[in-house]
mmCIF file of C-alpha atoms and ligand atoms in Angstrom:
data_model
loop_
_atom_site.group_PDB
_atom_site.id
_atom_site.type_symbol
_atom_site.label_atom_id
_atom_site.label_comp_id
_atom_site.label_asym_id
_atom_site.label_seq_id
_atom_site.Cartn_x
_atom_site.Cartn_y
_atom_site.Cartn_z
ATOM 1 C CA UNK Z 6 0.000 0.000 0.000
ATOM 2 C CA UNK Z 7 2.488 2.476 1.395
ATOM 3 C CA UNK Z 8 5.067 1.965 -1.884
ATOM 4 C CA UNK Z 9 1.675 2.285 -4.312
ATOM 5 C CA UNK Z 10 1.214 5.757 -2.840
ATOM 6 C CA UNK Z 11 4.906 6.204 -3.150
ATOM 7 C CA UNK Z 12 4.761 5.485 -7.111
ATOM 8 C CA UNK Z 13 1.816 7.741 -7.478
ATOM 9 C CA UNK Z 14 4.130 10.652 -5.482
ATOM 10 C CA UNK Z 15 7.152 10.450 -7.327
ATOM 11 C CA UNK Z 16 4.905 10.666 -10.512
ATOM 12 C CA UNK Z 17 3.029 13.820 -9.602
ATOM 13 C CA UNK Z 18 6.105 15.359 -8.248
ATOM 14 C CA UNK Z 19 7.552 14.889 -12.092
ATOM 15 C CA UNK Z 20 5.046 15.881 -13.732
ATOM 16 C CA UNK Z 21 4.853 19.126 -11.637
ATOM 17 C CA UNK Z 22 8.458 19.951 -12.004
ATOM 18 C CA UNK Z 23 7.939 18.885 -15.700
ATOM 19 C CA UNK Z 24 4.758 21.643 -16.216
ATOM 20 C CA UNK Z 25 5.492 23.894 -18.785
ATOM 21 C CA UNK Z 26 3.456 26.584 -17.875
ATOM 22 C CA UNK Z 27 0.535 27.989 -15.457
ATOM 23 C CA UNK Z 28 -2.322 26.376 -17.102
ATOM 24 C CA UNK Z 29 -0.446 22.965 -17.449
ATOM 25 C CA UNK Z 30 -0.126 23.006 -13.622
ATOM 26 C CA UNK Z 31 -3.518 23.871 -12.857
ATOM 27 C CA UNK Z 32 -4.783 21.372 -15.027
ATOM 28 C CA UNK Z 33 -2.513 18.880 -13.369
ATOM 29 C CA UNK Z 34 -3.689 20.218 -9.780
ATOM 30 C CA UNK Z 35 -7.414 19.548 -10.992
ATOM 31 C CA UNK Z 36 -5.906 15.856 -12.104
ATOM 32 C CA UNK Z 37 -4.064 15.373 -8.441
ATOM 33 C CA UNK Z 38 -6.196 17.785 -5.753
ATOM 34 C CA UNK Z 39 -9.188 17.985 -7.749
ATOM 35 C CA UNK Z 40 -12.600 16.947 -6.292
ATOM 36 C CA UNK Z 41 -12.779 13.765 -9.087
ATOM 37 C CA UNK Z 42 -8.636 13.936 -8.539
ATOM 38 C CA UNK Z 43 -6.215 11.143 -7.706
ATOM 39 C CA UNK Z 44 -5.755 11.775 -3.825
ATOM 40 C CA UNK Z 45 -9.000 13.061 -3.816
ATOM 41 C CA UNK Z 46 -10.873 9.381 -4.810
ATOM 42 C CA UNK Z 47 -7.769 7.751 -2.383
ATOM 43 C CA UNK Z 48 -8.781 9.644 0.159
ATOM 44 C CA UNK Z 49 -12.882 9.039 -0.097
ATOM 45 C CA UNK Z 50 -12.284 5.643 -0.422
ATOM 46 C CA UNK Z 51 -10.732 5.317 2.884
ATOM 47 C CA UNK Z 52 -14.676 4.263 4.034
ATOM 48 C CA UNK Z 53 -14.241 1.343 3.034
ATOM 49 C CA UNK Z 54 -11.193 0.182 4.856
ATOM 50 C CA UNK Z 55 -11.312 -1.183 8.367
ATOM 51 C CA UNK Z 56 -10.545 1.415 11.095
ATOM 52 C CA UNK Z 57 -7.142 0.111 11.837
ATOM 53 C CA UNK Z 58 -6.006 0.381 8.233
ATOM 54 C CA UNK Z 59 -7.863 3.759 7.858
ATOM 55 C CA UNK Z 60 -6.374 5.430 10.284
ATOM 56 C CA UNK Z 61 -2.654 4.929 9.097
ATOM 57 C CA UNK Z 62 -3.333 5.489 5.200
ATOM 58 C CA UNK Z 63 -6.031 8.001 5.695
ATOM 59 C CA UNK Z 64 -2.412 9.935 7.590
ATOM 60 C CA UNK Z 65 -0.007 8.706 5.331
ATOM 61 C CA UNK Z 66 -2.709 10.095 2.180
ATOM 62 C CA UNK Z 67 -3.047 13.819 4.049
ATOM 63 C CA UNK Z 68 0.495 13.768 4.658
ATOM 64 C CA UNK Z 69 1.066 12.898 0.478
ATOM 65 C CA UNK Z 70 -1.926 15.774 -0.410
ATOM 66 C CA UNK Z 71 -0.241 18.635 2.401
ATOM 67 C CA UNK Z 72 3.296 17.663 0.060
ATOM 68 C CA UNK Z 73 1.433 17.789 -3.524
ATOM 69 C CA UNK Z 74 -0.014 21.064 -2.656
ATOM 70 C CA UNK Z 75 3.449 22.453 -1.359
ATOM 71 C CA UNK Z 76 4.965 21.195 -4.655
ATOM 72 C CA UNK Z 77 2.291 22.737 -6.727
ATOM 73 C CA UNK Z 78 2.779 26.312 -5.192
ATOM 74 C CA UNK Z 79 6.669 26.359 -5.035
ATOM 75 C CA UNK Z 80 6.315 25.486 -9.391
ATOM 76 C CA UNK Z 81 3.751 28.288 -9.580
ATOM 77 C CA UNK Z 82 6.032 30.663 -8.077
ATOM 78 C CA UNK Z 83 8.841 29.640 -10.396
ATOM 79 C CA UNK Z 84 6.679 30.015 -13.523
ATOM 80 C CA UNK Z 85 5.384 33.349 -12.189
ATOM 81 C CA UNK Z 86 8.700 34.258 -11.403
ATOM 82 C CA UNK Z 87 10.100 33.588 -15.012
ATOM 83 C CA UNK Z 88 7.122 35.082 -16.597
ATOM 84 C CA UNK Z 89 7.837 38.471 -14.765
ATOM 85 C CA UNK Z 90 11.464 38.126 -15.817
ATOM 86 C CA UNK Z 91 10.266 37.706 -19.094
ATOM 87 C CA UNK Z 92 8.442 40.761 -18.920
ATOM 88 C CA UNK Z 93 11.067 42.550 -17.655
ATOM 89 C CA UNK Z 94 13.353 42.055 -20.198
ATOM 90 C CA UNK Z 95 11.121 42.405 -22.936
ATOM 91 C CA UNK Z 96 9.200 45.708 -21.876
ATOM 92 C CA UNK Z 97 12.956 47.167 -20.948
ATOM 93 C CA UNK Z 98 12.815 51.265 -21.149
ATOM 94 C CA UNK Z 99 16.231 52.645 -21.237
ATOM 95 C CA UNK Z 100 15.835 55.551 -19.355
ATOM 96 C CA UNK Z 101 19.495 57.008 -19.391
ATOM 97 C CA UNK Z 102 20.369 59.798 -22.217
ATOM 98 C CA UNK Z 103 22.637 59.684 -24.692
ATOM 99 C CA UNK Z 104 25.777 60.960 -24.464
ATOM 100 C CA UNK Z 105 26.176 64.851 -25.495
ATOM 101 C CA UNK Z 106 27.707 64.671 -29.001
ATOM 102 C CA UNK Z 107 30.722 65.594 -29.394
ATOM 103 C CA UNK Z 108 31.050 69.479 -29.984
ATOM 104 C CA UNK Z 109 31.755 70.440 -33.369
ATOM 105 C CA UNK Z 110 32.935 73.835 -34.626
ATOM 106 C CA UNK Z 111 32.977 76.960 -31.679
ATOM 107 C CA UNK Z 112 31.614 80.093 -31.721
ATOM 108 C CA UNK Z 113 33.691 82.494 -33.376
ATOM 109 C CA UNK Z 114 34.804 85.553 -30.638
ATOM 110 C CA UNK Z 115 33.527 88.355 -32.582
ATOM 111 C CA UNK Z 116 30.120 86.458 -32.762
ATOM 112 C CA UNK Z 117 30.777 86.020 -29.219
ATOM 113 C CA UNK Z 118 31.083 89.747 -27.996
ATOM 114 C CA UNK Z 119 28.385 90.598 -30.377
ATOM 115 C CA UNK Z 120 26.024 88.447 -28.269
ATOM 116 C CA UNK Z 121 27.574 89.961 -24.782
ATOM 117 C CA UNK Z 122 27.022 93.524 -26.315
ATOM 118 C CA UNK Z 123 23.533 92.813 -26.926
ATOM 119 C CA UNK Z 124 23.019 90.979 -23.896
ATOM 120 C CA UNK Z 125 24.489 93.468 -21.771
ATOM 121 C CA UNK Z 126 23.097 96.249 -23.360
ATOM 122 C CA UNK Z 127 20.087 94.953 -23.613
ATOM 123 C CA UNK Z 128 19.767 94.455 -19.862
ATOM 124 C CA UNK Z 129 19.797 98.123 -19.679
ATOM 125 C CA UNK Z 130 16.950 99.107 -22.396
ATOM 126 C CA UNK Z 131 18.734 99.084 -25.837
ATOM 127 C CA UNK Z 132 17.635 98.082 -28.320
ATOM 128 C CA UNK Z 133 19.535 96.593 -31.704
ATOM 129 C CA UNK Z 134 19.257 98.050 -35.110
ATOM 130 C CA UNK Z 135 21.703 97.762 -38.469
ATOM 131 C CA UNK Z 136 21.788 99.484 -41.683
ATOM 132 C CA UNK Z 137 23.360 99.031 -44.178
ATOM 133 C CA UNK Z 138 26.926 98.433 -45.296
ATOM 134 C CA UNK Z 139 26.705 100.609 -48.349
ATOM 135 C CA UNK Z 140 25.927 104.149 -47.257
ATOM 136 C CA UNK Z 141 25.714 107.268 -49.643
ATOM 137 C CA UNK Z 142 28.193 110.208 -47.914
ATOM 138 C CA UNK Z 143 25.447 112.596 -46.601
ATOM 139 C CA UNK Z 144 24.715 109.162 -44.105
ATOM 140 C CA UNK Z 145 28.701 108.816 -43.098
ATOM 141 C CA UNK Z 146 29.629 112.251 -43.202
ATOM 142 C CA UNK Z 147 27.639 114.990 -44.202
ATOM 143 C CA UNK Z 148 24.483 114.687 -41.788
ATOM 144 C CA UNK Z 149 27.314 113.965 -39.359
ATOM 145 C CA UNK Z 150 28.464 117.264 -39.250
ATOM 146 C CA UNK Z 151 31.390 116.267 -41.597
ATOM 147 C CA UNK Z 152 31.046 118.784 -44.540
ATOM 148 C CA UNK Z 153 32.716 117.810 -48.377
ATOM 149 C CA UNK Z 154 36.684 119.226 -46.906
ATOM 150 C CA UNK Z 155 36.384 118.473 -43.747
ATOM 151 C CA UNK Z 156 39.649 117.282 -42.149
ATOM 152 C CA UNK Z 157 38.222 114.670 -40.612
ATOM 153 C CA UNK Z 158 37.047 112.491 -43.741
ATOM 154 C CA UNK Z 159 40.810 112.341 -44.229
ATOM 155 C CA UNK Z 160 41.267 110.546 -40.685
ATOM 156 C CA UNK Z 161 39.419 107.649 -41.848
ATOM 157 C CA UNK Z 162 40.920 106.228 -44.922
ATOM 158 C CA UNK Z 163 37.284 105.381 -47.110
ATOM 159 C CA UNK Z 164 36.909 103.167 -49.721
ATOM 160 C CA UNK Z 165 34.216 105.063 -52.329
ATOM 161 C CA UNK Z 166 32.175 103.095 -54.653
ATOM 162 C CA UNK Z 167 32.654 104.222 -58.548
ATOM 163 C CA UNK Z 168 29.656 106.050 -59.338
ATOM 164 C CA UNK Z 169 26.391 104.058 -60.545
ATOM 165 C CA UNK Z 170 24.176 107.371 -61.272
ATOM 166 C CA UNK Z 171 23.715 107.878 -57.198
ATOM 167 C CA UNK Z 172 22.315 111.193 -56.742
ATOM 168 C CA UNK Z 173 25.418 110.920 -54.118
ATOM 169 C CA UNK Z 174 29.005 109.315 -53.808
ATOM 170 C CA UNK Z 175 28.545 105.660 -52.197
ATOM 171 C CA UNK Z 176 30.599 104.357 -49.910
ATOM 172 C CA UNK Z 177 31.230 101.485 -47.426
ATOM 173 C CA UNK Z 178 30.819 102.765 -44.232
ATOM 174 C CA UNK Z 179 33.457 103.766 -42.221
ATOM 175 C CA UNK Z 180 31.713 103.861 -38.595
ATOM 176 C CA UNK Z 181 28.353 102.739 -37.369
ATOM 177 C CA UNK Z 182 27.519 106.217 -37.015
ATOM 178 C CA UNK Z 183 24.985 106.418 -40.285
ATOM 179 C CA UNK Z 184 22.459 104.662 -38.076
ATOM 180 C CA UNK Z 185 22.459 107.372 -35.421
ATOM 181 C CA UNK Z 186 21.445 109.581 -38.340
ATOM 182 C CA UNK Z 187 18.922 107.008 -39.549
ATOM 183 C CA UNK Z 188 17.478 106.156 -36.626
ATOM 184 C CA UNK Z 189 16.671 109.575 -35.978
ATOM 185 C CA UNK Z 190 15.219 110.261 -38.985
ATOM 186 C CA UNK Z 191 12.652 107.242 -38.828
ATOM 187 C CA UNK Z 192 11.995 107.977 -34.827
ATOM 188 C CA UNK Z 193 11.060 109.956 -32.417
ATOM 189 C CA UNK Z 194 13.007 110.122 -28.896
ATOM 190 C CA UNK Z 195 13.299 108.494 -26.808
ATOM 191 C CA UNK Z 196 15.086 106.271 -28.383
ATOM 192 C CA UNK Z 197 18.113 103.844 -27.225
ATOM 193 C CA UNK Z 198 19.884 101.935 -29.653
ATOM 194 C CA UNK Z 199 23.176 99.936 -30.110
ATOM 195 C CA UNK Z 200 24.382 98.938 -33.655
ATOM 196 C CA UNK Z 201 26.725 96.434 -33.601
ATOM 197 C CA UNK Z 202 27.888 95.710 -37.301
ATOM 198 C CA UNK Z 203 30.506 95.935 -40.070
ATOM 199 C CA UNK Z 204 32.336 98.558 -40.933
ATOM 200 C CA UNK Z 205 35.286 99.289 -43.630
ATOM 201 C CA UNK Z 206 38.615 101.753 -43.986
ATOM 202 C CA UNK Z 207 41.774 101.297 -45.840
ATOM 203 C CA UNK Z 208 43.964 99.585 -43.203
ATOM 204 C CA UNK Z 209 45.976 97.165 -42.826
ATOM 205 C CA UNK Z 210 48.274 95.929 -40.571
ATOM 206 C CA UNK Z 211 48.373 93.616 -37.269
ATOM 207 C CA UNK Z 212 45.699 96.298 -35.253
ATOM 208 C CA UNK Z 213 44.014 97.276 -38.115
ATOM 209 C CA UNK Z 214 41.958 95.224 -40.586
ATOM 210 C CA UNK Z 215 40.010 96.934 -44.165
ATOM 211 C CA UNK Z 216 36.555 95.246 -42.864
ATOM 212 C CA UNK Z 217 35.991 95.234 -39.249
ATOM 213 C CA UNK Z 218 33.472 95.459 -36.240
ATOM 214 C CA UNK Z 219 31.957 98.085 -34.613
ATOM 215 C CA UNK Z 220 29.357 99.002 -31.690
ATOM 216 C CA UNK Z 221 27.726 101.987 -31.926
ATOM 217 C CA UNK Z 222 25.195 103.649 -29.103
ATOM 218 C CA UNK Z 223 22.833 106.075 -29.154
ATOM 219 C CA UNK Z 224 20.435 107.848 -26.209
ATOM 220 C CA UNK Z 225 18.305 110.557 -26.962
ATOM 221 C CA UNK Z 226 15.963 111.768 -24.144
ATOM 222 C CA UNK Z 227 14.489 114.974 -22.355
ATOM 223 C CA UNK Z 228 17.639 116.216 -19.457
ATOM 224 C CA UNK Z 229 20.178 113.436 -20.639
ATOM 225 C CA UNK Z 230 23.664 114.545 -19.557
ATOM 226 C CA UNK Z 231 27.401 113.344 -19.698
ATOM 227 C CA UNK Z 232 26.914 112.074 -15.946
ATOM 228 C CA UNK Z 233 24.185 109.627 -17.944
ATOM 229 C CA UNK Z 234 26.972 108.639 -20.397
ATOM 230 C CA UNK Z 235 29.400 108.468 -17.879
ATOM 231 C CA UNK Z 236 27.128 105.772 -15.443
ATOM 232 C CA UNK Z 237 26.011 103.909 -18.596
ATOM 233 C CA UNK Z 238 29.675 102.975 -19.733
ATOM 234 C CA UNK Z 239 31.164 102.234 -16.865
ATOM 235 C CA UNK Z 240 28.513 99.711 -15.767
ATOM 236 C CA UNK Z 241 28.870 98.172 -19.050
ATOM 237 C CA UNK Z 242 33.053 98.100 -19.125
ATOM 238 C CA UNK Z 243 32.719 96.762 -15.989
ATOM 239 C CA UNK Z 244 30.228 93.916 -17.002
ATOM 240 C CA UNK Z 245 31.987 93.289 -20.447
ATOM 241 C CA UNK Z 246 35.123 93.015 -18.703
ATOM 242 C CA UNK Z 247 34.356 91.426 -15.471
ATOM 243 C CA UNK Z 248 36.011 94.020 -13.383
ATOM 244 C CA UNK Z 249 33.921 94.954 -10.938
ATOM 245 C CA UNK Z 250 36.595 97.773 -9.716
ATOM 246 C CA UNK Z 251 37.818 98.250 -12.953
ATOM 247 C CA UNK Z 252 39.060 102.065 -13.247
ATOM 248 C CA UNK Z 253 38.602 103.864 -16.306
ATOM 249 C CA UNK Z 254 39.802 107.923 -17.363
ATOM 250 C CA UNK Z 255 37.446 110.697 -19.397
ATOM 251 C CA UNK Z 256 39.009 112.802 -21.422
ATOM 252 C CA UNK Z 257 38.519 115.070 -23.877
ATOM 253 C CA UNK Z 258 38.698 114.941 -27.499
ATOM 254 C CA UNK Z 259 37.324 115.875 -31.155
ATOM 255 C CA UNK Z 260 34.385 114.074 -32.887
ATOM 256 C CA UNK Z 261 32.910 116.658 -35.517
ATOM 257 C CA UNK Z 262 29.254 115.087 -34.318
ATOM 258 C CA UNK Z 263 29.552 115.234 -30.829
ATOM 259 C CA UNK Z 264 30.312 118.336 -28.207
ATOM 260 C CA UNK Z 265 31.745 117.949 -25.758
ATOM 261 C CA UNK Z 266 34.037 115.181 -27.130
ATOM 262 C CA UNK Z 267 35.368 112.500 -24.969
ATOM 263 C CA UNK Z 268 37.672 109.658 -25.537
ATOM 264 C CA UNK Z 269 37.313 107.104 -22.385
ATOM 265 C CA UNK Z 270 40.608 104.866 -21.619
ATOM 266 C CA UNK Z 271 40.909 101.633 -19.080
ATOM 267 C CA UNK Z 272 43.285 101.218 -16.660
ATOM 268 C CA UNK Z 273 45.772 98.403 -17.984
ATOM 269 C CA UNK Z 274 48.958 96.830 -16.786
ATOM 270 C CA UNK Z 275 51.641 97.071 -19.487
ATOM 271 C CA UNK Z 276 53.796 94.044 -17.764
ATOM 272 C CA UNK Z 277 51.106 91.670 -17.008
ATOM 273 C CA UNK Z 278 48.639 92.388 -19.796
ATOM 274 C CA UNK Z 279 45.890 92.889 -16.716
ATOM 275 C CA UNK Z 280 42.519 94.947 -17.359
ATOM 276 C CA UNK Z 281 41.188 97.635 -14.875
ATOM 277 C CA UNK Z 282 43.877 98.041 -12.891
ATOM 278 C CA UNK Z 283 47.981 98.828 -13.044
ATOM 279 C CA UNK Z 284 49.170 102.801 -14.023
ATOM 280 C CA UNK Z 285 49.045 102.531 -17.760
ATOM 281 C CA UNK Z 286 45.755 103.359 -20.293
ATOM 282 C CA UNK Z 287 44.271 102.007 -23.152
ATOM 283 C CA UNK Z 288 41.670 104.029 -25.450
ATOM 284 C CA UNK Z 289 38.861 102.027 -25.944
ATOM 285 C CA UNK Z 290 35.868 104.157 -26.738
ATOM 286 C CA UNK Z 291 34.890 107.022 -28.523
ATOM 287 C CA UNK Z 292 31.844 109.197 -27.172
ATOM 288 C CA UNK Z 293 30.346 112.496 -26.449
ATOM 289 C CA UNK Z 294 26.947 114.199 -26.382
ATOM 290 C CA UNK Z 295 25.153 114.288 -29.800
ATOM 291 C CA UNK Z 296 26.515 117.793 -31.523
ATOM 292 C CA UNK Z 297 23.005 120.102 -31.600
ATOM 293 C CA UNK Z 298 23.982 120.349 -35.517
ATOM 294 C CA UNK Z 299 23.563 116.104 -35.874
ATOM 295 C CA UNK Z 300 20.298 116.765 -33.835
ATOM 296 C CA UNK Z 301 19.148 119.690 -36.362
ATOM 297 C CA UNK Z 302 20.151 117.356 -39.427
ATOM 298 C CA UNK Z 303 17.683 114.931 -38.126
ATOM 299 C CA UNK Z 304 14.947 117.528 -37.193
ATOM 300 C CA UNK Z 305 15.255 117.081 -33.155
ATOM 301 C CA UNK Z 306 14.826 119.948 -31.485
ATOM 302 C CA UNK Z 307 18.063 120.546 -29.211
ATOM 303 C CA UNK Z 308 16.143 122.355 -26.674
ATOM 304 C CA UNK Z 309 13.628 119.595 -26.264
ATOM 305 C CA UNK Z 310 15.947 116.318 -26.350
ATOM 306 C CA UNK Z 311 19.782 115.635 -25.535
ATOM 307 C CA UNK Z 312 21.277 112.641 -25.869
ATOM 308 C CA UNK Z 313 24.836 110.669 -25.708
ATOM 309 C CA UNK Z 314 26.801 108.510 -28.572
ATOM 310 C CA UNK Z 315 29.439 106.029 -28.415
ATOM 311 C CA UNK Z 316 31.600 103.944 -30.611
ATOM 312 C CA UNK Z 317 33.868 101.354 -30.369
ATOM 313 C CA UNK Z 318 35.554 98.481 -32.100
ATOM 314 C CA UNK Z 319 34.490 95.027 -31.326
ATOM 315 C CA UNK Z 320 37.886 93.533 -32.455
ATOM 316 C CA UNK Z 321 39.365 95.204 -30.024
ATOM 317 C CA UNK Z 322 37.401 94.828 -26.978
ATOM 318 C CA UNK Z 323 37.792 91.123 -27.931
ATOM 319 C CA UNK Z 324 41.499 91.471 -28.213
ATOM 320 C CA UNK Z 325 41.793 93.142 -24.996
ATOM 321 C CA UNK Z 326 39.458 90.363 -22.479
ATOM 322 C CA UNK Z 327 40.761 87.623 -24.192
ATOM 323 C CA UNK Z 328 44.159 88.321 -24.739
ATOM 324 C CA UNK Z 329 44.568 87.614 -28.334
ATOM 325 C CA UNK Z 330 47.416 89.475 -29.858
ATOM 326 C CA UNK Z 331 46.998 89.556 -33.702
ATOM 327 C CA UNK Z 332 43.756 91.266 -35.494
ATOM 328 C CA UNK Z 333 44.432 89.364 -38.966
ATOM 329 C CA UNK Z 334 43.834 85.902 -36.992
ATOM 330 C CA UNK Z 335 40.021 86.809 -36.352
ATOM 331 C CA UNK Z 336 39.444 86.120 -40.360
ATOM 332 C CA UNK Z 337 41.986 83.685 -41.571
ATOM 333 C CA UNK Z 338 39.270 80.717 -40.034
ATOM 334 C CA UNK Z 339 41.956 78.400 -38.302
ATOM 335 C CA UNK Z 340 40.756 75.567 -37.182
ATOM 336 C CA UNK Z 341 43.356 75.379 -34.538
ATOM 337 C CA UNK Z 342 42.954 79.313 -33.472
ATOM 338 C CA UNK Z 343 38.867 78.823 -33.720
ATOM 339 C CA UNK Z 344 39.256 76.411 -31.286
ATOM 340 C CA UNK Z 345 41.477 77.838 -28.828
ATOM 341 C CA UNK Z 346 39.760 81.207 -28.655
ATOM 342 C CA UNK Z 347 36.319 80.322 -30.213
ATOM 343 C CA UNK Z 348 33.609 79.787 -27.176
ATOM 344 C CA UNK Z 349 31.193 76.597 -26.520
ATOM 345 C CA UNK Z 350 27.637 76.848 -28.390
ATOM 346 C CA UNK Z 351 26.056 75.307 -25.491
ATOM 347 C CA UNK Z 352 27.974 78.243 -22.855
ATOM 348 C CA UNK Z 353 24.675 80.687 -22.202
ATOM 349 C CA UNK Z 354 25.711 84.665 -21.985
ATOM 350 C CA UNK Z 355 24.788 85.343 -18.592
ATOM 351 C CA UNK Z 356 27.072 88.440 -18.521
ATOM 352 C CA UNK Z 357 24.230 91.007 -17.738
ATOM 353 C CA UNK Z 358 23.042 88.644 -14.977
ATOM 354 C CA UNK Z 359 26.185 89.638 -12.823
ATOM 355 C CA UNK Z 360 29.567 88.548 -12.644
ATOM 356 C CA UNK Z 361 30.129 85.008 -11.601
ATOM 357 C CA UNK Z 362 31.495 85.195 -7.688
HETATM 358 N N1 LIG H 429 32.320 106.958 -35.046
HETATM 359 C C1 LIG H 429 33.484 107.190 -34.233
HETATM 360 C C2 LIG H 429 34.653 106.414 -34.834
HETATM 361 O O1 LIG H 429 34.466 105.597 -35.671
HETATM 362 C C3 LIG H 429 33.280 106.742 -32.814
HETATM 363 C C4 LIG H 429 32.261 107.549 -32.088
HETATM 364 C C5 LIG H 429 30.921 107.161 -32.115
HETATM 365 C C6 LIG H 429 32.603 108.681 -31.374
HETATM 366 C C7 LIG H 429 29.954 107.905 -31.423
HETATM 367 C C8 LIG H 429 31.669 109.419 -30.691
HETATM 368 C C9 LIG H 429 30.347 109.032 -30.718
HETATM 369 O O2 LIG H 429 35.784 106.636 -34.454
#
């Protein structure tokens, strides 16, 4: 008796381990546990047995069903275990990022302090405007307060276009000054404007290039003063330069369109190449308070509005902060000089939001 019940255990054990999946088993638990299953019909036909017997296989049958059922759950865990795995692997979400490709190209400096001087500029109310690089010479000069002989068309060396029936002689603009006029012409003040853009003389050597960069600024309000001009450039050398004691010097000079004249210098050590500080001075802007004549040219009345102008090559500002010694590099396109001096695209300007300390 006892080694029949064995043979029917080691079967159903096999045939549990040997169940494929979750319905397999349960069909096989129906077949074993069932109420028309194996131990089931062992077990009801204990009846029939005399007490004695009964007792011992009716133990020895409970004992077998209590194992059976213990078997059955362990292989349902398995297979419920493996079909989660299953799952797992197949509904996999790969959550990391890819790797940040690799940077290619840089942004070229110039490009660079063009997006600082808007930025910075910008924080304080300007707005940008261009013209264009072909002016006619009432633009450049004339409305300018720089008449046909004036001295000072001689001081910038201009390239002039050969006459295509222009009412006026063409040429490339040697300032960003035209827009002052133009903007003037189209608005009325206030108005606050920088122009950064191209500009074009007959130069060259390592400081000075035929096409290069300049910045031009413009304020024209009710009660503006030099004090204005004064406050609104030194914030902004100190921001550009990230000198937040950076000393700078005023003094006076000769534009024919603005009175008084002013040329503004930064302190500078010679040895050490350091900005702000240290007993020698570099010129780095040109500025003054718009000459009354510019403002009649433009049909501003000079006893309603005032304003300020100032000028100054990008190049060089860009030389100066980043230490970069010869002007002709900024166009030969290097490779090797983009990407030492050239800047990352993915590097915000956050100049105007305060220096970083
Ligand atoms: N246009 C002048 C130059 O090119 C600079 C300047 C601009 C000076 C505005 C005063 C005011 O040198």
């Amino acid at each position: 008796m006892q080694s029949e019940l064995d043979t029917m255990e080691s079967a159903a054990l096999a045939e549990i381990a040997a169940s494929a999946d979750l319905r397999e088993l349960d069909t096989l638990r129906v077949t074993l546990l069932g109420k028309a299953g194996t131990v089931t019909v062992a077990l009801k036909s204990l009846g029939t047995l005399k007490p004695e017997v009964r007792r011992e296989r009716g133990a020895a049958i409970n004992a077998l069903r209590d194992r059976l059922t213990l078997a059955i759950a362990a292989r349902r865990n398995a297979l419920e275990t493996d079909i989660l795995k299953a799952r797992l692997a197949a509904e996999r979400i790969d959550v990391s990022l890819p790797a940040r490709p690799a940077p290619q190209g840089s942004i070229h400096p110039i490009s660079r302090t063009l997006e600082e001087l808007t930025a910075l500029f910008g924080a304080m109310g300007f707005v940008v405007h261009d013209g264009p690089d072909i002016e006619n010479d009432w633009y450049n000069f004339g409305a300018l307060n720089i008449p046909a002989h004036h001295p000072a068309r001689a001081m910038m060396d201009t390239f002039y276009l050969k006459s295509s029936g222009h009412a006026r002689p063409m040429v490339l603009r040697t300032h960003t000054s035209p827009l002052q006029i133009r903007t003037m012409l189209e608005e009325t003040p206030p108005i606050r404007i920088i122009v950064p853009g191209r500009t074009y003389r007959s130069d060259h050597d390592a400081t000075h290039s035929p096409m290069f960069h300049q910045c031009e600024g413009l304020v024209i309000d009710r009660a503006i003063t030099l004090g204005h001009l004064k406050g609104c450039l030194m914030d902004f050398l100190r921001a550009y330069f990230e000198r937040p004691n950076l000393r700078a010097r005023f003094r006076a000079s000769y534009f024919p369109f603005t009175e008084p004249s002013i040329e503004i210098d930064i302190a500078w050590n010679r040895r050490t190449g350091e900005i702000g500080e240290g007993s020698d001075w570099l010129e780095i802007l040109g500025a003054g308070m718009v000459h009354p004549n510019v403002l009649a040219n433009c049909g501003i009345d000079a006893r309603e509005f005032q304003g300020f102008a100032f000028g100054m090559g990008v190049e060089r500002i860009t030389m100066l902060k980043h230490g970069i010694p010869d002007l002709r590099a900024f166009y030969e396109g290097d490779i090797r000089w983009l990407t030492h001096y050239g800047s990352s695209a993915l590097t915000p300007v956050a100049l105007h939001e305060g220096s970083p300390r």
